[in-house]
CSV table of C-alpha atoms in Angstrom, one decimal:
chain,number,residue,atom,x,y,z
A,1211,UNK,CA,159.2,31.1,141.1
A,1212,UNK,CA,161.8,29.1,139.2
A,1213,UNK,CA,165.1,28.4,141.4
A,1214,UNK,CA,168.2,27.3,139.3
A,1215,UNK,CA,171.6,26.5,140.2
A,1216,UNK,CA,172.9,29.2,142.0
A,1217,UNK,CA,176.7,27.9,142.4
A,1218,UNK,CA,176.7,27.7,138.6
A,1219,UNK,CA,177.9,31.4,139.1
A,1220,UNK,CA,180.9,31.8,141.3
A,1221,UNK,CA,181.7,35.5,140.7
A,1222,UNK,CA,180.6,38.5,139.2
A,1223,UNK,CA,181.8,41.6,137.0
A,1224,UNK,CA,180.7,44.9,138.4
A,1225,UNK,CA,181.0,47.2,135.4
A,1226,UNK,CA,181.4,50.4,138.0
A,1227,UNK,CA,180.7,54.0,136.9
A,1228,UNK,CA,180.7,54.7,133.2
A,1229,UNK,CA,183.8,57.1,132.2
A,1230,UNK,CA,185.8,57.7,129.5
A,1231,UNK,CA,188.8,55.8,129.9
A,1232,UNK,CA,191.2,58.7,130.6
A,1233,UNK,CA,189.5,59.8,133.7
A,1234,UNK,CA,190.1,56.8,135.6
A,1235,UNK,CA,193.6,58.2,137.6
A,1236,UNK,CA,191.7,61.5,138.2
A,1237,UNK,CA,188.3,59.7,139.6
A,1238,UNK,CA,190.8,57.4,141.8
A,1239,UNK,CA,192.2,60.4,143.4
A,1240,UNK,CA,188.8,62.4,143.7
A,1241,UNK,CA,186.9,59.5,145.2
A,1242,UNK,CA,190.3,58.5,147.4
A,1243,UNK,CA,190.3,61.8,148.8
A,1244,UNK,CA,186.6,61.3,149.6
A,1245,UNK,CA,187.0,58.4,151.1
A,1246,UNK,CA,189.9,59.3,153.5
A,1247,UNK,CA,188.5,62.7,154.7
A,1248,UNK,CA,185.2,60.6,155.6
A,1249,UNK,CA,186.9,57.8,157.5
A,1250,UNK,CA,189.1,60.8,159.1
A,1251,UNK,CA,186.1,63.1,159.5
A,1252,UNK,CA,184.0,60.5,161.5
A,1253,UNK,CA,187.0,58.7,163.1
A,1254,UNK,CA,187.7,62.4,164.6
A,1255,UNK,CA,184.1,62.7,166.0
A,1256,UNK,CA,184.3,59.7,167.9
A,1257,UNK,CA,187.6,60.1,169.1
A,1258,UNK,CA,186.2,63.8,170.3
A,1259,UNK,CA,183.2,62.4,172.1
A,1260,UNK,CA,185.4,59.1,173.9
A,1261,UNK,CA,188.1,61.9,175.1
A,1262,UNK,CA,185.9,64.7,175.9
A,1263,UNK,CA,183.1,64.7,178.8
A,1264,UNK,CA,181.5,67.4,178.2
A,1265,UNK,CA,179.4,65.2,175.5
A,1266,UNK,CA,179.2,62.6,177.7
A,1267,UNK,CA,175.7,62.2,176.9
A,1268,UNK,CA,173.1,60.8,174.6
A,1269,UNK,CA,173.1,63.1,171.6
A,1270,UNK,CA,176.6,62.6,171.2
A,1271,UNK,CA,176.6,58.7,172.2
A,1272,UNK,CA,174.5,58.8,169.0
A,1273,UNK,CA,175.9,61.0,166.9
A,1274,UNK,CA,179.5,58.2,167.4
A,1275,UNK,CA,177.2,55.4,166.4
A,1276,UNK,CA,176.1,57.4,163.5
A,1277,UNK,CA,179.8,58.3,162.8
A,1278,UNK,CA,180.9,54.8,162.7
A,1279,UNK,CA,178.1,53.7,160.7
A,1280,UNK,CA,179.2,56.3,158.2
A,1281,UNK,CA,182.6,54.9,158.0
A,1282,UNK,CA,181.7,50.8,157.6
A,1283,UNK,CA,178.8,52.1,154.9
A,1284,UNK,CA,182.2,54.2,152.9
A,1285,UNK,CA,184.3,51.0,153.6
A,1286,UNK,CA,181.9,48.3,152.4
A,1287,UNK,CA,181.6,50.3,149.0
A,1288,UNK,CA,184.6,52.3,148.2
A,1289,UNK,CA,187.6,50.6,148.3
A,1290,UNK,CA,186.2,48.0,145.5
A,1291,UNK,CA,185.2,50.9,143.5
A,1292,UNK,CA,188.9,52.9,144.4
A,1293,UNK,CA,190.4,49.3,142.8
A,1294,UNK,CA,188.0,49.7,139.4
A,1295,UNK,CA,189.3,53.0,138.6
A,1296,UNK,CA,193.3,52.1,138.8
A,1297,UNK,CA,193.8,48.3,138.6
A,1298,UNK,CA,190.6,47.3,136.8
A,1299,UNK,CA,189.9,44.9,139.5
A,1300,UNK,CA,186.0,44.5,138.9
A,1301,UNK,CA,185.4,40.9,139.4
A,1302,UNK,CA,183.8,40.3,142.8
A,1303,UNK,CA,183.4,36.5,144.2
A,1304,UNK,CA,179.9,35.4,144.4
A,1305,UNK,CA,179.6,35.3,148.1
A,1306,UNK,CA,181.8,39.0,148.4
A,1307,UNK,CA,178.6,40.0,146.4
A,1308,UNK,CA,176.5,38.5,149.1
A,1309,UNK,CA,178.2,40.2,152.2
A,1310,UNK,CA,178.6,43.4,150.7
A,1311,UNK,CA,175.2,43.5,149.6
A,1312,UNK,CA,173.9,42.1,153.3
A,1313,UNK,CA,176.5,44.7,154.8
A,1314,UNK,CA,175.6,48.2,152.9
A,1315,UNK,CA,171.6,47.3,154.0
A,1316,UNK,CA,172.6,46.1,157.4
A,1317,UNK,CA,174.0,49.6,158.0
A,1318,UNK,CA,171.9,51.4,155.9
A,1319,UNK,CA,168.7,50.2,157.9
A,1320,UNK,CA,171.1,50.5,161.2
A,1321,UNK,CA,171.3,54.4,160.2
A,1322,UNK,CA,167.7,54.6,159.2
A,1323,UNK,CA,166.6,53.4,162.6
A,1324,UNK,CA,169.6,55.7,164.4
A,1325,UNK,CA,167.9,58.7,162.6
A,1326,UNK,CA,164.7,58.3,164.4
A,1327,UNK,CA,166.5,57.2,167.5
A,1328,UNK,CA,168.2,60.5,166.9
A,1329,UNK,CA,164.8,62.8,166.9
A,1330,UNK,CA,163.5,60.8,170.0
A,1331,UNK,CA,166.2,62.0,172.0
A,1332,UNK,CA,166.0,65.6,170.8
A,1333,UNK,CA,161.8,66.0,171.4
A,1334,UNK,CA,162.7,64.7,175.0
A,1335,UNK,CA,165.4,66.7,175.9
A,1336,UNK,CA,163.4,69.9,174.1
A,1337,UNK,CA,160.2,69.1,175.0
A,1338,UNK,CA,160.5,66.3,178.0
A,1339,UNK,CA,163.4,68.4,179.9
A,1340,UNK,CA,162.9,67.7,183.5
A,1341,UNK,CA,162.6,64.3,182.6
A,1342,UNK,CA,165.1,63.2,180.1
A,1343,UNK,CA,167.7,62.4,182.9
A,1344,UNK,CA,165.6,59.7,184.4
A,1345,UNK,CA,164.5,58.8,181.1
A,1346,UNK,CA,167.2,58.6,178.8
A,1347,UNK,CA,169.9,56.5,180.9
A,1348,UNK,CA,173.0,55.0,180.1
A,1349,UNK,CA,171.7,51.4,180.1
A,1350,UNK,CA,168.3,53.1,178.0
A,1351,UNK,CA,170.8,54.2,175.3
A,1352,UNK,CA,172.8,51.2,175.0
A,1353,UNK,CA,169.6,49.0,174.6
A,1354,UNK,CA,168.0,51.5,172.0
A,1355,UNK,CA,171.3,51.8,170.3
A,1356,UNK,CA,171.7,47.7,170.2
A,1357,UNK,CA,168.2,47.6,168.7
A,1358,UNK,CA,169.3,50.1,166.0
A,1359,UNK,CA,171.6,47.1,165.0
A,1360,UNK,CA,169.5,44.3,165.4
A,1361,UNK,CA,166.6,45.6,163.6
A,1362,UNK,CA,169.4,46.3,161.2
A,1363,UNK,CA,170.6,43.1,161.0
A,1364,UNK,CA,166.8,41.1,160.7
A,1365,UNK,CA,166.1,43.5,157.8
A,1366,UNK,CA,169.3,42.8,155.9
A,1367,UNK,CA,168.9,39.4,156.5
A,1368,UNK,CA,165.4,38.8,155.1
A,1369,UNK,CA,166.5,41.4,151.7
A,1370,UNK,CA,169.4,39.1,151.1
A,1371,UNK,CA,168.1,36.0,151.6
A,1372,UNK,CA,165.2,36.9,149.4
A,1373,UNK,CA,167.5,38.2,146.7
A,1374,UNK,CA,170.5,35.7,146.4
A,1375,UNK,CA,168.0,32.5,146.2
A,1376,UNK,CA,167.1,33.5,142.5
A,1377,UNK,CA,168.8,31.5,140.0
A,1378,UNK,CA,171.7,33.7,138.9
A,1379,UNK,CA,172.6,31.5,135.5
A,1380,UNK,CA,174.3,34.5,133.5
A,1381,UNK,CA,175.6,37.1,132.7
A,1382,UNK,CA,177.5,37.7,135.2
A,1383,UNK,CA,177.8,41.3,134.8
A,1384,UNK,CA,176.3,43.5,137.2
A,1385,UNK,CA,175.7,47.1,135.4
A,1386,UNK,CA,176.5,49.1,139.1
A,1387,UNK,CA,179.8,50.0,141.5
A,1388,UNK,CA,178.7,47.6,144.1
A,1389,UNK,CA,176.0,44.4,144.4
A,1390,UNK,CA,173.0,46.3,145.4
A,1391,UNK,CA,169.2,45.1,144.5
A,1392,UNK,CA,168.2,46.9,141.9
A,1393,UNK,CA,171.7,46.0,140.2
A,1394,UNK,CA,171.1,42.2,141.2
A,1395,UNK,CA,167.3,41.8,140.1
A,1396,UNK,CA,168.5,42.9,136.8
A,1397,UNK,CA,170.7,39.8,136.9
A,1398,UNK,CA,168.1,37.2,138.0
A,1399,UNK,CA,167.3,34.8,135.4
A,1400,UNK,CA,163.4,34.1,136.9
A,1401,UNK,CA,160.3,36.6,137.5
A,1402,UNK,CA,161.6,38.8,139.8
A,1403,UNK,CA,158.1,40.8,140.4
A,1404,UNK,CA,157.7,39.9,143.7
A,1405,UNK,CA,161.0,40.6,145.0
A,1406,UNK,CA,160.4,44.1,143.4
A,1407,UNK,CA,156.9,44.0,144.9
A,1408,UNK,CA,158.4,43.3,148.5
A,1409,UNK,CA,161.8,45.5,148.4
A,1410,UNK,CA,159.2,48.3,147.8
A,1411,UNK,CA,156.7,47.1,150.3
A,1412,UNK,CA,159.8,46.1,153.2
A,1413,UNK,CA,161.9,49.5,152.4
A,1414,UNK,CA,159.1,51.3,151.4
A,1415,UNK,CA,157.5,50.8,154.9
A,1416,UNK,CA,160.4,51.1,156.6
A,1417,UNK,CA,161.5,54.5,155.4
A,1418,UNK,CA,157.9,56.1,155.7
A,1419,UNK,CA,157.5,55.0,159.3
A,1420,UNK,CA,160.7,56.5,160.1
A,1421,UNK,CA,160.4,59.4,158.6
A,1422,UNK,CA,156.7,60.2,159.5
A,1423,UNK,CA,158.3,59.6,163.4
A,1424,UNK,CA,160.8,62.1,162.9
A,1425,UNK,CA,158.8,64.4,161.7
A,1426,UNK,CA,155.8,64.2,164.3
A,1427,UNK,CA,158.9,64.4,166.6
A,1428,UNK,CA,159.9,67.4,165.0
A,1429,UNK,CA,156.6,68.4,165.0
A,1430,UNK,CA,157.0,68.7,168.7
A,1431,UNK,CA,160.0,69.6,168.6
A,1432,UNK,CA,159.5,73.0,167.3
A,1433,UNK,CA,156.6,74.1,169.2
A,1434,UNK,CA,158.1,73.7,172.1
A,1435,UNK,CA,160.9,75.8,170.8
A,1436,UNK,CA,158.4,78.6,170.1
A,1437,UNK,CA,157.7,79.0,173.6
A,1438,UNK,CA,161.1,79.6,174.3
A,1439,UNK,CA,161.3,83.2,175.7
A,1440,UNK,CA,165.1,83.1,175.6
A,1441,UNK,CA,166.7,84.1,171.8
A,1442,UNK,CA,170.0,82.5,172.4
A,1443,UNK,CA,167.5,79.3,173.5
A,1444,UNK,CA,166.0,79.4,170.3
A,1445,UNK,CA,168.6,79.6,168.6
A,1446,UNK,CA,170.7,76.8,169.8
A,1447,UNK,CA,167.9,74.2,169.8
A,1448,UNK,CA,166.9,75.3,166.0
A,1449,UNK,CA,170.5,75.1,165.4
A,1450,UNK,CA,170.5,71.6,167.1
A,1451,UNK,CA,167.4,70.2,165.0
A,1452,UNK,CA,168.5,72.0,161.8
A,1453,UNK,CA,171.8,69.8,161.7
A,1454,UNK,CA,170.2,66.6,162.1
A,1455,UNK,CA,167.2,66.8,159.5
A,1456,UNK,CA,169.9,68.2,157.0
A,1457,UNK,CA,171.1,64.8,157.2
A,1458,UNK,CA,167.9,63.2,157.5
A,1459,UNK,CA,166.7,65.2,154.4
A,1460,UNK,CA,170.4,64.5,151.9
A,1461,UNK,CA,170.1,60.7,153.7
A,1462,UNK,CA,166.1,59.8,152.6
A,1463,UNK,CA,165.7,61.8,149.3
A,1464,UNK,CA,168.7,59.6,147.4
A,1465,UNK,CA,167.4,56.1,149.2
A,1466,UNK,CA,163.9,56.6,148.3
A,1467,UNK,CA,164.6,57.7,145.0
A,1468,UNK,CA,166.3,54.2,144.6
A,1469,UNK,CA,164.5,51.5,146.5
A,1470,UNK,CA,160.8,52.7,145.5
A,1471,UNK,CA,161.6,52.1,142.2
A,1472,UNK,CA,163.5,48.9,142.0
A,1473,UNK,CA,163.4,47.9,138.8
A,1474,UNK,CA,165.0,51.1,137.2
A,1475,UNK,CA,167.4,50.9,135.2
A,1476,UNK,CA,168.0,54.7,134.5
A,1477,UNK,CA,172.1,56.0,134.1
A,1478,UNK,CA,170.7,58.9,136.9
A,1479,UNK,CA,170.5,56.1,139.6
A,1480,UNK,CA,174.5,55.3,139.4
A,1481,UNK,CA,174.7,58.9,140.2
A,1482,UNK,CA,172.1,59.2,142.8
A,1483,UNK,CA,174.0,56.2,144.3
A,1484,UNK,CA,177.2,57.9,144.6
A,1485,UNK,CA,176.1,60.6,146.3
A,1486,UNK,CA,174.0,58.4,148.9
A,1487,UNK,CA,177.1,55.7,149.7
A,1488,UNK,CA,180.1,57.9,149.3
A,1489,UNK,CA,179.2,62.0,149.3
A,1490,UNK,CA,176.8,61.4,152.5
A,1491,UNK,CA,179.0,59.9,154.9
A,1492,UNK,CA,181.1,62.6,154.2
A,1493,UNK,CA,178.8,65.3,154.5
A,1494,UNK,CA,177.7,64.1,158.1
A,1495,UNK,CA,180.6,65.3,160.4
A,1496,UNK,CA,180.7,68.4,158.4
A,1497,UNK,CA,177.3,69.0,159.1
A,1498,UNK,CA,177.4,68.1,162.7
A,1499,UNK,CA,180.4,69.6,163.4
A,1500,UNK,CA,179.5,73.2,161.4
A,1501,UNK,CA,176.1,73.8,163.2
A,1502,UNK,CA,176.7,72.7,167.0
A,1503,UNK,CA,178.9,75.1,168.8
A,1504,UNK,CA,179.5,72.4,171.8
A,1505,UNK,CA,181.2,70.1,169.0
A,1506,UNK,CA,183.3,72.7,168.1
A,1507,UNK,CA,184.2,73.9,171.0
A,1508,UNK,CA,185.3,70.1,172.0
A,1509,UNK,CA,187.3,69.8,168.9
A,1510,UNK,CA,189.1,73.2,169.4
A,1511,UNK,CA,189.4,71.6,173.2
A,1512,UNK,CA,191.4,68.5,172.0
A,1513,UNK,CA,193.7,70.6,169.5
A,1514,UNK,CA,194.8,71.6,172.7
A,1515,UNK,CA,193.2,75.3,172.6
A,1516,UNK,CA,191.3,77.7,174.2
A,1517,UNK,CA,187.8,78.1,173.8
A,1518,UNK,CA,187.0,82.2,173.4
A,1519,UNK,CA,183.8,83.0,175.0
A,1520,UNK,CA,181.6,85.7,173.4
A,1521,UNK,CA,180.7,88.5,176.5
């Protein structure tokens, strides 16, 4: 593989979503909207679990990690595309490109991780209950959620690195919202097959052994909540579980649509894209919030009132 001189490009133009030029004011204030009821959304979940102590405990430890990745994944993409829409301010520096692209798969892979860390902690409370409390400590949590971010960080490393020493000798225009792979492979003035080769070997891996431990867990998970004699048991853990693999379910489907197929260049994939950087964070704390009643009850707790009890 054929390495030119990389500094010979110091910035790029990201073309952004294709719209007719009129619709630029009313898809700033759509995807502005977006973006401030996801930071608000998330930012109010973990201001819930800090304050309240009722969720004092792993699930919800998680559920604020997940929350602020959610937030830094909508911040590293959507402001750059908020300044496309109304100030036509596409042009990106060459190393902006290269943190935002290590950023959105630093997080991405942090989340991916966080998911199964998430499922682990539900089969042990479900089906590991009189252990869980000796298992799942404090200092267990914060190690398991510092590895979520280190694994995070390794992966985003090696993808960027591997992408970003191809020659990049013109043009500079980058035919995506934000400096992703697929976007920058297209770019690459040099064979680019193996990078292909490896982002669907390296991602591809990575999803499948995620997702195939979140659903053995689940697996678990919901024969043990068979044998639950109690109906309002039943229903609380399925209500529980159903929450998170909704968002494991709207987070995998986009991503692997995407990254197994990195050298796409359909128009569908700018949409599919959207809906995994900007729709999905927001869809999180409406999820989690919706379908767990102790959530709800904490928020209706900090507003200051008075949790009704059904008889």
């Amino acid at each position: 593989m054929q390495r030119g001189n990389q500094t010979s490009m110091s910035h790029f133009i990201l073309v952004g979503l294709h719209h007719p030029p009129q619709l630029g004011v009313p898809l700033f204030l759509t995807f502005l909207v977006i973006y401030a009821l996801t930071v608000c959304g998330n930012g109010l979940i973990i201001l819930t679990v800090l304050v309240d102590t009722q969720l004092h405990r792993p699930m919800y430890w998680f559920l604020c990690h997940l929350s602020l990745l959610d937030m830094t994944i909508s911040s590293a993409i959507v402001p750059k595309m908020l300044a496309g829409f109304l100030l036509d301010s596409r042009i990106i520096s060459f190393g902006g490109c290269v943190i935002q692209l290590f950023t959105f798969h630093f997080l991405g892979c942090s989340e991916c991780f966080l998911y199964t860390l998430m499922a682990y902690d539900r089969f042990l409370a479900i089906c590991k209950p009189l252990h869980y409390a000796t298992i799942m400590t404090r200092s267990v949590c914060n190690s398991l959620a510092i590895g979520t971010w280190l694994g995070g960080t390794l992966h985003s490393l090696f993808q960027t690195s591997f992408i970003f020493r191809l020659p990049f000798c013109g043009p500079n225009r980058v035919d995506y919202f934000f400096c992703d792979i697929p976007a920058m492979l297209r770019l690459a003035c040099a064979d680019t097959t193996i990078n292909e080769l490896i982002t669907f070997v390296d991602i591809g891996f990575l999803a499948l052994t995620c997702f195939v431990l979140i659903l053995a867990s689940y697996g678990y998970i919901v024969a043990a909540i068979l044998r639950i004699r109690s109906v309002d048991g039943r229903r609380n853990a399925f209500s529980t579980c159903a929450a998170h693999l909704t968002v494991v379910i709207v987070y995998y489907a986009p991503c692997t649509f995407i990254y197994l197929r990195p050298g796409s260049q359909e128009p569908l994939d700018g949409v599919v894209a959207v809906f995994y950087t900007v729709i999905t964070p927001l869809l999180n704390p409406i999820i989690y919030t919706l379908r767990n009643k102790e959530m709800k009850a904490a928020l209706w707790r900090l507003g200051g009132r008075k949790v009704v009890k059904p008889h």
